[in-house]
XYZ file of C-alpha atoms in Angstrom:
420
model
C -160.791 -124.494 -103.506
C -160.269 -122.706 -106.861
C -157.158 -121.161 -108.355
C -156.720 -117.518 -107.433
C -156.646 -115.114 -110.434
C -152.901 -114.443 -110.180
C -152.034 -118.117 -110.309
C -154.471 -118.660 -113.157
C -152.864 -115.824 -115.147
C -149.429 -117.401 -114.705
C -150.700 -120.807 -115.779
C -152.179 -119.425 -119.004
C -148.990 -117.679 -120.069
C -146.143 -119.789 -118.676
C -144.215 -122.215 -120.838
C -145.403 -125.813 -120.922
C -142.266 -127.103 -119.153
C -142.737 -124.639 -116.292
C -146.442 -125.362 -116.159
C -145.888 -129.103 -115.735
C -143.366 -128.570 -112.974
C -145.601 -126.142 -111.078
C -148.637 -128.408 -111.372
C -146.960 -130.754 -108.897
C -147.441 -128.209 -106.090
C -150.652 -126.432 -107.114
C -154.018 -127.162 -105.468
C -155.899 -129.948 -107.196
C -159.058 -127.914 -107.846
C -159.640 -124.995 -110.165
C -161.141 -123.657 -113.366
C -164.562 -124.081 -114.854
C -166.168 -127.462 -115.536
C -167.280 -127.707 -119.145
C -170.837 -128.695 -119.951
C -171.706 -132.143 -121.200
C -173.954 -130.407 -123.760
C -172.074 -129.723 -127.004
C -171.332 -126.060 -127.633
C -172.886 -124.369 -130.676
C -169.533 -124.221 -132.456
C -168.935 -127.901 -131.764
C -172.369 -128.739 -133.101
C -171.758 -126.711 -136.226
C -168.480 -128.439 -136.943
C -169.348 -131.957 -135.799
C -169.366 -134.734 -138.336
C -172.212 -137.168 -138.710
C -171.796 -140.350 -136.701
C -169.630 -142.869 -138.508
C -171.426 -145.827 -140.035
C -168.245 -147.706 -140.896
C -167.826 -151.233 -139.589
C -164.210 -150.804 -138.573
C -163.860 -154.335 -137.231
C -164.914 -155.743 -140.591
C -162.836 -153.196 -142.466
C -159.720 -154.117 -140.502
C -160.390 -157.831 -140.508
C -160.762 -158.041 -136.711
C -162.852 -160.972 -135.470
C -165.759 -160.127 -133.168
C -167.558 -162.758 -131.107
C -170.253 -163.641 -128.609
C -168.623 -163.432 -125.191
C -169.700 -166.487 -123.203
C -166.524 -166.319 -121.110
C -166.722 -163.224 -118.905
C -165.030 -159.886 -118.349
C -161.474 -160.722 -119.325
C -159.131 -157.920 -120.321
C -157.790 -159.880 -123.298
C -161.392 -160.070 -124.529
C -161.777 -156.302 -123.958
C -163.738 -156.568 -120.714
C -167.422 -155.767 -121.034
C -169.577 -153.583 -123.298
C -170.493 -150.045 -122.310
C -174.178 -149.152 -122.150
C -175.533 -146.506 -124.539
C -175.779 -143.911 -121.784
C -172.049 -144.302 -121.064
C -171.200 -143.897 -124.747
C -173.483 -140.844 -124.897
C -171.688 -139.315 -121.905
C -168.310 -139.916 -123.543
C -169.471 -138.418 -126.827
C -170.961 -135.371 -125.089
C -167.856 -134.806 -122.982
C -165.675 -134.717 -126.083
C -167.203 -131.429 -127.258
C -165.848 -129.142 -124.531
C -162.677 -128.366 -122.641
C -162.377 -128.372 -118.862
C -159.600 -128.452 -116.286
C -158.780 -132.071 -115.538
C -158.242 -131.530 -111.826
C -161.555 -129.792 -111.315
C -163.350 -132.565 -113.139
C -161.631 -135.164 -110.936
C -162.523 -133.098 -107.848
C -166.213 -132.889 -108.713
C -166.591 -136.456 -109.977
C -164.502 -137.846 -107.124
C -166.694 -136.133 -104.532
C -169.839 -137.630 -106.083
C -168.331 -141.114 -106.338
C -167.002 -140.998 -102.772
C -170.542 -140.458 -101.511
C -171.826 -143.383 -103.572
C -169.191 -145.814 -102.235
C -169.028 -144.633 -98.592
C -165.449 -143.386 -98.952
C -163.808 -140.212 -97.699
C -162.467 -139.571 -101.190
C -162.234 -141.153 -104.638
C -160.620 -140.632 -108.028
C -161.047 -142.195 -111.462
C -157.882 -144.032 -112.532
C -156.728 -145.867 -115.633
C -157.826 -149.207 -114.177
C -157.492 -151.077 -110.883
C -153.808 -151.895 -111.478
C -152.881 -148.220 -111.716
C -154.968 -147.594 -108.605
C -152.697 -149.962 -106.658
C -149.577 -148.166 -107.847
C -151.004 -144.710 -107.195
C -152.415 -145.575 -103.776
C -149.090 -146.960 -102.573
C -147.200 -144.059 -104.149
C -149.360 -141.626 -102.191
C -148.662 -143.488 -98.953
C -144.914 -143.438 -99.632
C -144.614 -139.751 -100.454
C -147.520 -138.027 -98.793
C -147.889 -134.584 -100.360
C -144.160 -133.865 -100.484
C -143.454 -132.890 -104.142
C -139.750 -133.695 -103.811
C -140.534 -137.265 -102.793
C -143.076 -137.521 -105.609
C -140.307 -136.811 -108.115
C -137.974 -139.370 -106.522
C -140.137 -142.461 -107.045
C -139.350 -145.244 -107.891
C -135.875 -144.557 -106.468
C -136.342 -145.155 -102.742
C -132.812 -145.774 -101.548
C -131.496 -142.933 -99.410
C -134.800 -141.031 -99.461
C -136.085 -142.063 -96.047
C -139.234 -143.454 -97.638
C -140.496 -146.931 -96.761
C -139.894 -149.732 -99.227
C -141.826 -152.920 -98.352
C -145.355 -154.217 -98.914
C -146.554 -157.220 -96.914
C -149.106 -159.633 -98.323
C -150.138 -163.203 -97.689
C -148.271 -165.803 -99.727
C -151.485 -166.826 -101.467
C -152.105 -163.171 -102.397
C -148.725 -162.709 -104.077
C -150.024 -162.914 -107.635
C -148.941 -161.191 -110.851
C -150.864 -157.981 -110.165
C -148.567 -157.197 -107.265
C -146.207 -155.824 -109.880
C -148.291 -152.671 -109.458
C -146.562 -152.204 -106.109
C -143.117 -152.960 -107.512
C -143.610 -150.055 -109.916
C -143.098 -147.744 -106.938
C -139.742 -149.340 -106.109
C -141.098 -151.389 -103.202
C -140.406 -155.048 -102.493
C -143.070 -157.647 -101.702
C -142.768 -159.580 -98.438
C -144.960 -162.722 -98.449
C -146.223 -164.202 -95.176
C -148.707 -166.891 -94.111
C -149.879 -166.310 -90.531
C -150.649 -163.341 -88.308
C -147.494 -164.148 -86.373
C -145.536 -163.964 -89.641
C -146.992 -160.530 -90.302
C -145.931 -159.239 -86.898
C -142.415 -160.586 -87.383
C -142.158 -159.065 -90.871
C -143.305 -155.579 -89.873
C -140.420 -153.139 -89.487
C -139.519 -149.510 -90.151
C -139.575 -150.198 -93.924
C -143.164 -151.500 -94.001
C -145.358 -149.172 -96.060
C -148.525 -151.197 -96.660
C -150.439 -154.404 -95.885
C -152.049 -155.589 -99.140
C -155.069 -157.911 -99.494
C -156.587 -159.416 -102.668
C -160.239 -160.245 -102.208
C -160.476 -162.971 -104.852
C -157.727 -164.872 -102.972
C -159.386 -164.458 -99.565
C -160.408 -168.107 -99.249
C -156.851 -169.254 -99.933
C -155.136 -167.246 -97.198
C -155.058 -167.830 -93.449
C -155.913 -164.249 -92.465
C -159.307 -162.769 -93.314
C -160.289 -159.180 -94.064
C -161.116 -157.923 -90.566
C -158.037 -159.482 -88.988
C -155.854 -158.001 -91.734
C -157.218 -154.528 -91.007
C -156.742 -155.097 -87.274
C -153.059 -155.891 -87.825
C -152.665 -152.672 -89.789
C -154.304 -150.623 -87.072
C -152.288 -152.302 -84.339
C -149.018 -151.267 -85.994
C -150.310 -148.049 -87.602
C -149.708 -149.349 -91.133
C -152.192 -148.638 -93.975
C -154.124 -151.507 -95.533
C -155.505 -151.869 -99.051
C -157.690 -154.322 -100.934
C -157.945 -155.177 -104.626
C -161.545 -155.983 -105.656
C -160.940 -155.566 -109.401
C -163.598 -158.010 -110.669
C -165.540 -158.501 -107.447
C -168.800 -156.719 -108.270
C -171.439 -158.102 -108.170
C -172.548 -158.135 -105.420
C -173.189 -154.400 -105.561
C -172.552 -154.125 -101.804
C -168.843 -154.709 -102.436
C -168.692 -151.156 -103.771
C -168.900 -149.861 -100.201
C -168.370 -152.939 -98.013
C -164.590 -152.643 -97.803
C -164.607 -148.891 -97.318
C -167.014 -149.398 -94.413
C -164.771 -152.172 -93.122
C -161.853 -149.758 -92.771
C -159.338 -150.419 -95.560
C -157.273 -147.308 -96.238
C -157.775 -147.679 -99.964
C -159.761 -149.907 -102.315
C -159.354 -150.394 -106.070
C -161.815 -151.740 -108.614
C -161.976 -152.065 -112.394
C -164.469 -149.897 -114.213
C -164.893 -151.953 -117.366
C -166.370 -155.108 -115.885
C -169.809 -155.366 -114.216
C -170.119 -151.578 -113.841
C -169.668 -151.387 -117.622
C -167.729 -148.172 -117.694
C -164.740 -147.611 -119.985
C -162.496 -150.687 -120.015
C -159.449 -148.471 -119.443
C -160.916 -146.852 -116.309
C -161.165 -147.834 -112.659
C -161.641 -146.380 -109.187
C -159.255 -145.623 -106.351
C -161.278 -144.890 -103.229
C -160.547 -144.607 -99.540
C -159.078 -142.259 -96.957
C -158.860 -138.604 -97.954
C -155.136 -138.275 -97.155
C -154.265 -141.289 -99.320
C -156.267 -140.119 -102.331
C -154.995 -136.552 -102.056
C -151.390 -137.751 -102.087
C -152.054 -140.310 -104.832
C -153.330 -137.587 -107.121
C -149.944 -135.867 -107.045
C -148.702 -138.908 -108.967
C -151.410 -138.560 -111.627
C -151.708 -136.436 -114.752
C -151.875 -133.535 -115.464
C -148.751 -133.409 -113.291
C -145.553 -134.691 -114.857
C -142.259 -135.815 -113.310
C -143.924 -138.733 -111.552
C -144.366 -142.469 -112.009
C -148.054 -142.090 -112.864
C -147.712 -139.716 -115.806
C -148.366 -142.549 -118.240
C -151.511 -143.595 -116.330
C -153.543 -140.924 -118.064
C -157.324 -140.936 -117.854
C -159.094 -138.382 -120.019
C -162.195 -136.302 -119.404
C -164.352 -138.635 -121.478
C -163.320 -141.693 -119.438
C -163.810 -139.850 -116.145
C -167.359 -138.845 -117.041
C -168.108 -142.219 -118.627
C -166.999 -143.934 -115.419
C -169.101 -141.579 -113.310
C -172.251 -142.135 -115.379
C -171.692 -145.913 -115.482
C -171.430 -146.084 -111.688
C -174.379 -143.753 -111.194
C -176.598 -145.986 -113.321
C -175.223 -149.224 -111.869
C -176.437 -148.157 -108.448
C -179.982 -147.750 -109.782
C -180.280 -151.181 -111.456
C -182.879 -153.699 -110.397
C -180.169 -156.233 -109.544
C -182.653 -158.919 -108.492
C -184.343 -158.701 -111.887
C -180.981 -158.788 -113.625
C -179.978 -161.897 -111.641
C -183.190 -163.695 -112.654
C -182.453 -162.876 -116.298
C -178.984 -164.399 -115.945
C -180.425 -167.515 -114.311
C -182.980 -167.883 -117.087
C -180.365 -167.473 -119.815
C -177.880 -169.884 -118.240
C -180.756 -172.339 -117.729
C -181.576 -172.245 -121.436
C -178.034 -173.239 -122.316
C -177.918 -175.999 -119.691
C -181.266 -177.436 -120.789
C -180.000 -177.696 -124.354
C -176.916 -179.766 -123.480
C -177.687 -181.762 -120.350
C -179.577 -184.494 -122.210
C -176.716 -185.231 -124.596
C -175.173 -188.657 -124.053
C -171.945 -188.443 -122.028
C -172.388 -184.770 -121.118
C -172.553 -183.481 -117.513
C -173.567 -179.956 -116.548
C -173.680 -177.937 -113.350
C -174.591 -174.334 -112.493
C -172.645 -172.737 -109.650
C -171.847 -169.265 -108.326
C -168.225 -168.295 -107.636
C -167.974 -167.057 -104.037
C -165.614 -164.081 -104.464
C -165.025 -162.743 -107.977
C -167.295 -162.748 -111.050
C -170.167 -163.677 -108.746
C -172.721 -164.644 -111.393
C -174.431 -167.898 -112.456
C -171.750 -169.980 -114.160
C -172.349 -173.132 -116.193
C -169.747 -175.884 -116.147
C -170.034 -178.416 -118.970
C -167.892 -181.552 -119.069
C -168.031 -184.786 -121.027
C -166.860 -188.375 -121.100
C -164.115 -188.432 -123.730
C -164.938 -192.057 -124.512
C -168.376 -190.945 -125.678
C -167.878 -187.372 -126.856
C -164.819 -187.399 -129.097
C -163.639 -183.872 -128.349
C -160.918 -182.181 -126.371
C -161.515 -178.852 -124.712
C -159.312 -177.169 -127.304
C -161.246 -178.868 -130.142
C -164.550 -177.526 -128.853
C -163.159 -174.040 -128.280
C -161.816 -173.931 -131.837
C -165.095 -175.150 -133.343
C -167.061 -172.495 -131.450
C -164.457 -169.834 -132.244
C -164.397 -170.618 -135.961
C -168.161 -170.902 -136.340
C -170.565 -168.168 -137.418
C -171.098 -166.272 -135.249
C -167.826 -166.787 -133.381
C -168.192 -167.726 -129.700
C -165.595 -167.584 -126.926
C -165.759 -169.855 -123.868
C -163.249 -170.650 -121.125
C -161.647 -174.080 -121.067
C -161.580 -176.252 -117.948
C -159.191 -179.200 -118.034
C -159.054 -181.550 -121.026
C -162.786 -182.171 -121.280
C -164.700 -179.194 -119.974
C -165.676 -175.556 -120.443
C -167.331 -172.834 -118.373
C -169.900 -170.370 -119.658
C -171.333 -167.136 -118.285
C -174.105 -165.019 -119.795
C -173.802 -161.717 -117.938
C -171.957 -159.855 -120.687
C -173.966 -161.307 -123.554
C -176.357 -159.246 -125.645
C -180.046 -160.233 -125.398
C -180.772 -163.368 -127.399
C -177.160 -164.498 -127.719
C -177.710 -167.208 -125.112
C -179.971 -169.006 -127.623
C -177.209 -168.992 -130.222
C -174.677 -170.309 -127.707
C -177.076 -173.049 -126.587
C -177.716 -174.184 -130.152
C -174.096 -174.131 -131.264
C -172.814 -175.889 -128.150
C -175.444 -178.620 -128.454
C -174.600 -179.088 -132.129
C -170.884 -179.584 -131.539
C -171.344 -181.918 -128.568
C -173.957 -183.985 -130.384
C -171.887 -184.234 -133.569
C -168.916 -185.487 -131.531
C -170.928 -188.122 -129.670
C -170.174 -191.737 -130.467
């Protein structure tokens, strides 16, 4: 549904303040989607691609990532085709809502959802999804968040005690309180007229007493929406649609991990009514709690292209490459006196071959921190995750080709040098 000419005329000429206020009630679609191909004027004025090494210039350490897709390590690396999409998108203007409409429709089809939208990460998706459930499409309620008292809006989110982790602050941003429970009976006792949402965190599934299907069933029984956070839970690729098929009202995922889209992007996908209402809390509209959760045209198109390509990967081939690379590292260290190694696959999040290396401190005179510092301060710098006082874990899935050989050599050197 596009903007009728009269409305478009008013938008072009109204003051910015009035425009922002009216955007909260206008249809989400409209305008003309700009081409990804640079315009002739943009080409004429574009500068040559920068050759500066800004990390070196600024004195910022770069490293081989043998740890995984952690935000404090800037997630994962975008593929060239994602960077190309971002660069191409930067050369033209478009209306943000129309771009979200068109991209969201394509993504929804890919992930078996009624609707989808690109967000500024999974965390913002949780806030926006709940905000949409609280307000519906009522613009007055949209402006009232996070002040719920006296509005008639609901104010509680129920989750399992084991799922009440730091990321639940995304829900508190709406003004809601978290109610933690343990059993299905606890859920039924906790549900009341204030209950807005039943929240589930997939990576904590094995720690709770209620599993996915039963959680959804409780929501349906009491007509309360359910959501699931799968931020880092791809692979397997099937998780992209599994939870939509299962019946969660909305699902959030990070874009800058295995999908290798922009680190500051993510997806909110699910029921059409939820996504439609959530978008009223997103830019370009102001006067809402999501105004600061801005995602630009380049990120939207980068996320779209990243997902599009991710669905076409030969994931079996990729898995074999990971196994081979992790095997090279294990083979280099497992013969060292006092060293024990094991390859395992986490069952829920970051589901990739993971190498655990530990050592007898009476033989290998190192602490975990010592080894991390030696790898970090070497050339090239390497980051690994510590495990206890005498162990580390290593993954290879975000490494560049050939880096596994460097990690294997450096790790073997440090462990051997520290052996009694």
